[in-house]
Coordinates of C-alpha atoms in Angstrom, one line a residue:
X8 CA 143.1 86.6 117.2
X9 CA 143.4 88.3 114.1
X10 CA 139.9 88.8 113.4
X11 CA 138.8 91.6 110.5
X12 CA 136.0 92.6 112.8
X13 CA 133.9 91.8 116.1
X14 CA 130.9 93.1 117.8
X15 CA 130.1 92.5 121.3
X16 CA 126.9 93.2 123.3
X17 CA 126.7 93.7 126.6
X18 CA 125.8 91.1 129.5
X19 CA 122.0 91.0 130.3
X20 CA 121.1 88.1 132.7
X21 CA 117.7 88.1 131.8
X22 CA 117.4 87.8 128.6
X23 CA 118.4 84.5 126.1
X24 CA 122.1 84.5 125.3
X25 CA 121.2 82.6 122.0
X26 CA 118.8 85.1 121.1
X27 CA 120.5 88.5 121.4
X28 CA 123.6 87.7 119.8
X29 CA 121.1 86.4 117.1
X30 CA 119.9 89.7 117.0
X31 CA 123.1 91.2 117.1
X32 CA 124.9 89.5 113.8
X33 CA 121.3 90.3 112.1
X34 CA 122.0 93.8 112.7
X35 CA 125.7 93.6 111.9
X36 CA 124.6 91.7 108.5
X37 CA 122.0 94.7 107.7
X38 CA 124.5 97.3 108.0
X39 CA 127.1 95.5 105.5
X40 CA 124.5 93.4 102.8
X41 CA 124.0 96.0 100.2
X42 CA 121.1 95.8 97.6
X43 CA 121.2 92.3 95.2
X44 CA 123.7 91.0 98.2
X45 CA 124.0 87.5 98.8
X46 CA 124.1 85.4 102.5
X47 CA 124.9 81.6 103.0
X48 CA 124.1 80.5 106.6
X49 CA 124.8 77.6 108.5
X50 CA 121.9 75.7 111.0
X51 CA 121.2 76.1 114.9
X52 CA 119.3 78.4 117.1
X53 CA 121.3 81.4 116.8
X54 CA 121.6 81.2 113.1
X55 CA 117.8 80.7 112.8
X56 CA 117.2 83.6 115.1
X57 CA 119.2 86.2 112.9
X58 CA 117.7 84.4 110.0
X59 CA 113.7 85.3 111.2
X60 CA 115.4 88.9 111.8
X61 CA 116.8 89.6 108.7
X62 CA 113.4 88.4 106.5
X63 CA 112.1 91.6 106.0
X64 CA 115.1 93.4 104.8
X65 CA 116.3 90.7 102.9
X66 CA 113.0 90.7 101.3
X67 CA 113.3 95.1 100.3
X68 CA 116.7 94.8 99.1
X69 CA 116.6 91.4 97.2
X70 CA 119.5 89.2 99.2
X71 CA 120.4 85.7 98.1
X72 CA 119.8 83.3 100.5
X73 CA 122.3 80.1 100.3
X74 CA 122.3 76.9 102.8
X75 CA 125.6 76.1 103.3
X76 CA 124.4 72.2 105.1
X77 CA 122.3 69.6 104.0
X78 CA 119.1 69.3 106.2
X79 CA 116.3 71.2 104.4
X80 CA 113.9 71.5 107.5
X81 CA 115.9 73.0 109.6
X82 CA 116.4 75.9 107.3
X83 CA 112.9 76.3 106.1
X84 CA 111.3 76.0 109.4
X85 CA 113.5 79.5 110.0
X86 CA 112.6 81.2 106.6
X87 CA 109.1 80.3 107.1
X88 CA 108.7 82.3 110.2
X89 CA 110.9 85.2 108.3
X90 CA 108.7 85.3 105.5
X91 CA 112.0 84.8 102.9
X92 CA 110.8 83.5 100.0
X93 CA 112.7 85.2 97.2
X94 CA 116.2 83.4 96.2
X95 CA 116.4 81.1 98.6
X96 CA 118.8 78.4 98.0
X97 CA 118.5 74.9 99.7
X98 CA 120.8 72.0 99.4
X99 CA 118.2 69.0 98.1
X100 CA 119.5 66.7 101.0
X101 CA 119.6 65.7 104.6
X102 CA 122.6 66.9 106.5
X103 CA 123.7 63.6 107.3
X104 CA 123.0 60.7 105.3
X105 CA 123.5 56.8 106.1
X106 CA 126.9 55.9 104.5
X107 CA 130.4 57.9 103.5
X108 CA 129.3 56.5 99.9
X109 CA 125.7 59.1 99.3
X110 CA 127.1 62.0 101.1
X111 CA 129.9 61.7 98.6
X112 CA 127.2 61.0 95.4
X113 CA 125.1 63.4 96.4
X114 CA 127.9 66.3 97.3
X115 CA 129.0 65.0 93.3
X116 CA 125.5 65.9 92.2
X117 CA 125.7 68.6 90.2
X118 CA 122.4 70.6 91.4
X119 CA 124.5 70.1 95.0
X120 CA 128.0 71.4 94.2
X121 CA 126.5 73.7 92.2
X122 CA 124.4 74.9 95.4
X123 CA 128.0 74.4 97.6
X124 CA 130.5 76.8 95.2
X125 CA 127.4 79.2 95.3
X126 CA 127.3 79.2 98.8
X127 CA 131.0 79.6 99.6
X128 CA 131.1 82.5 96.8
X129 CA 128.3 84.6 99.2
X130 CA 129.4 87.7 100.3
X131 CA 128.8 87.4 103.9
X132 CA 128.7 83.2 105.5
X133 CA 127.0 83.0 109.2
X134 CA 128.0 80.2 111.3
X135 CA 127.1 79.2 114.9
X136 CA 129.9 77.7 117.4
X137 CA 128.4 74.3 118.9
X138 CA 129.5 73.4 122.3
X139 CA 130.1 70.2 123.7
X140 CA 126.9 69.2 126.0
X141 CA 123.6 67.2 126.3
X142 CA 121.8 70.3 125.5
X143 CA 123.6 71.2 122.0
X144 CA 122.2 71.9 118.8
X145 CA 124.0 68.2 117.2
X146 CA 122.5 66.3 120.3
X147 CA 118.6 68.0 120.5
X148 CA 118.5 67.3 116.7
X149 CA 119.4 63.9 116.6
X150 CA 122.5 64.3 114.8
X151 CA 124.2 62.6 118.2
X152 CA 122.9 60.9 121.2
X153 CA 123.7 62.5 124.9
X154 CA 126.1 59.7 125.4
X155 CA 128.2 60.1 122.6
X156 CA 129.3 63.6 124.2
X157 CA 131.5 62.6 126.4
X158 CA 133.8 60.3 124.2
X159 CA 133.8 63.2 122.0
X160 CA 135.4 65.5 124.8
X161 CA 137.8 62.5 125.5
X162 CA 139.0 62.5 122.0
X163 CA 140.1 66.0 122.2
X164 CA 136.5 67.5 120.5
X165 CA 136.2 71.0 121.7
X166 CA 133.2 71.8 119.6
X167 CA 131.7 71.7 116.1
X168 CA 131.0 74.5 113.6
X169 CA 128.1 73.0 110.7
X170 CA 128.2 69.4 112.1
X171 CA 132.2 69.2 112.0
X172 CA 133.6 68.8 114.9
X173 CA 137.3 70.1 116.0
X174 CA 140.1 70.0 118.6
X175 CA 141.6 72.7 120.7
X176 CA 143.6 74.1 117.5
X177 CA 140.7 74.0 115.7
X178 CA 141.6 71.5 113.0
X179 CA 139.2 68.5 112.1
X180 CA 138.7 65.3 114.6
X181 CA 138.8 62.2 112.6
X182 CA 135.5 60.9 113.0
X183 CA 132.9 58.9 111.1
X184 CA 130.6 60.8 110.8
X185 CA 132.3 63.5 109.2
X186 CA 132.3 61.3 106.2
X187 CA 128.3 61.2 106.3
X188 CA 127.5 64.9 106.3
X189 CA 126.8 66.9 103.2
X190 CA 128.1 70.6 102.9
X191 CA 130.8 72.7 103.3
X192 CA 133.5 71.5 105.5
X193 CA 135.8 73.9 107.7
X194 CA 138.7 73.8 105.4
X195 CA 136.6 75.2 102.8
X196 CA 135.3 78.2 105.0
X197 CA 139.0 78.7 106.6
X198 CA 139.7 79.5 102.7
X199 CA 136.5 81.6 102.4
X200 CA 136.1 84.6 103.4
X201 CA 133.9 87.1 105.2
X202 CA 133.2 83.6 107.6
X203 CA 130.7 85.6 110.7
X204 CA 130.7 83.1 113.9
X205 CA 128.0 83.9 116.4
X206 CA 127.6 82.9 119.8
X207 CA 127.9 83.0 123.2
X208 CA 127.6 81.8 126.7
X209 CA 129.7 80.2 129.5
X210 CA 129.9 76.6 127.1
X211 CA 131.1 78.6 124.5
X212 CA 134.1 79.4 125.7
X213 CA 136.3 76.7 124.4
X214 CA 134.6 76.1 121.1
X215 CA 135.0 79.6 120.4
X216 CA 138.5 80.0 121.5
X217 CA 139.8 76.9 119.2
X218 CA 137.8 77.9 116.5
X219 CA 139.8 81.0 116.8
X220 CA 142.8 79.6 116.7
X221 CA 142.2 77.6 113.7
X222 CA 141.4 80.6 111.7
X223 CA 137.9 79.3 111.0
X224 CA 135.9 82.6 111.3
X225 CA 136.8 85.6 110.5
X226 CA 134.0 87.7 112.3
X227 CA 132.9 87.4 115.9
X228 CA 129.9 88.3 117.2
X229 CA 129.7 87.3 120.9
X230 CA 128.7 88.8 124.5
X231 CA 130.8 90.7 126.9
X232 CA 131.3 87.7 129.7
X233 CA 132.4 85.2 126.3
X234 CA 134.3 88.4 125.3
X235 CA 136.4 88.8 128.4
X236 CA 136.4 85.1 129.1
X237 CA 138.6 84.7 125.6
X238 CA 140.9 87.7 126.4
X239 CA 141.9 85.8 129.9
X240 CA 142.2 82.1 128.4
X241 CA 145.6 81.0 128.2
X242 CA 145.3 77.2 128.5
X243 CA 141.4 75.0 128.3

């Protein structure tokens, strides 16, 4: 897949999928951030958990935190628990606003862009892998409703990286509310670099795989089942 790098843990079935490979790019993240480092993460439950992780060595060796989304709770309800207070970065808005015409004035704010270049210029960006079901991240937030799922998949969705949602190539579903969400979108992290996608699990497969294939990520941090899945997937 032409990946620079990926770790993979080993299969525990007792133990939360989302969690351990949390844990894992936390790790992976402590042994590449140097001293006055920066991080820009993306939102979800494995971010958050590698997020509560890292607090106290981002705290000892002064990392810069940047948010790399709109949607200020959901970051700071992480940070809170990780006790990372120093240089943390925020984007002042919701992740998705009501109409195409304030995610674009506030993504022309200056205070926002400003917060955006900053984030893309991080030397490390974390990103989960949303899958397409009632129980994902977008749908248990209120970003989408359970029955907007399945039109999604019917449209050729195969999952969503920071609220964008893409196809089996990994390139960008035209979708409304696309034009509604503020942040970084995945043409701007396909031309980043250092782009770390966690996650895991039997849903995962597919999202991961096309997110693969659209060069999105550069790091993968995954389990052993997901691992071996992707090596024997030829066709969704």
């Amino acid at each position: 897949f032409d990946l620079d790098d990926c770790r993979v843990i080993p299969e525990s079935g007792s133990e939360d999928t989302n969690l351990r490979i949390g844990h894992a790019a936390a790790q992976y993240l402590m042994q590449k951030l140097r001293p006055g480092g920066s991080l820009s993460v993306g939102w979800g439950e494995t971010v958050t958990h590698s997020i509560r992780m890292l607090g106290y060595t981002a705290q000892e060796r002064g990392i810069s935190l940047y948010a790399l989304t709109g949607g200020v709770k959901t970051y700071v309800e992480g940070m809170r628990e990780a006790h990372w207070h120093r240089d943390v970065n925020i984007i002042p808005a919701p992740l998705v606003v009501s109409t195409p015409e304030l995610a674009q004035a506030l993504t022309d704010e200056t205070s926002v862009s400003s917060l955006i270049s900053k984030a893309l210029e991080a030397e490390y960006k974390l990103v989960g892998i949303g899958g397409l079901s009632e129980t994902a991240t977008v749908v248990t937030q209120g970003y989408l409703s359970p029955g907007e799922i399945d039109p999604l998949r019917r449209s050729g969705a195969r999952g969503d990286i920071l609220c964008r949602f893409y196809d089996r190539n990994g390139q960008d579903i035209d979708m409304p509310l696309h034009d509604c969400v503020v942040g970084v979108d995945l043409d701007q992290l396909r031309k980043s670099e250092k782009v770390i996608g966690a996650a895991g699990g039997p849903t995962k497969t597919g999202p991961i795989l096309s997110a693969l294939r659209g060069e999105i990520i550069d790091i993968l941090i995954t389990d052993e089942p997901t691992a071996l899945a992707l090596l024997d997937v030829t066709e969704e």
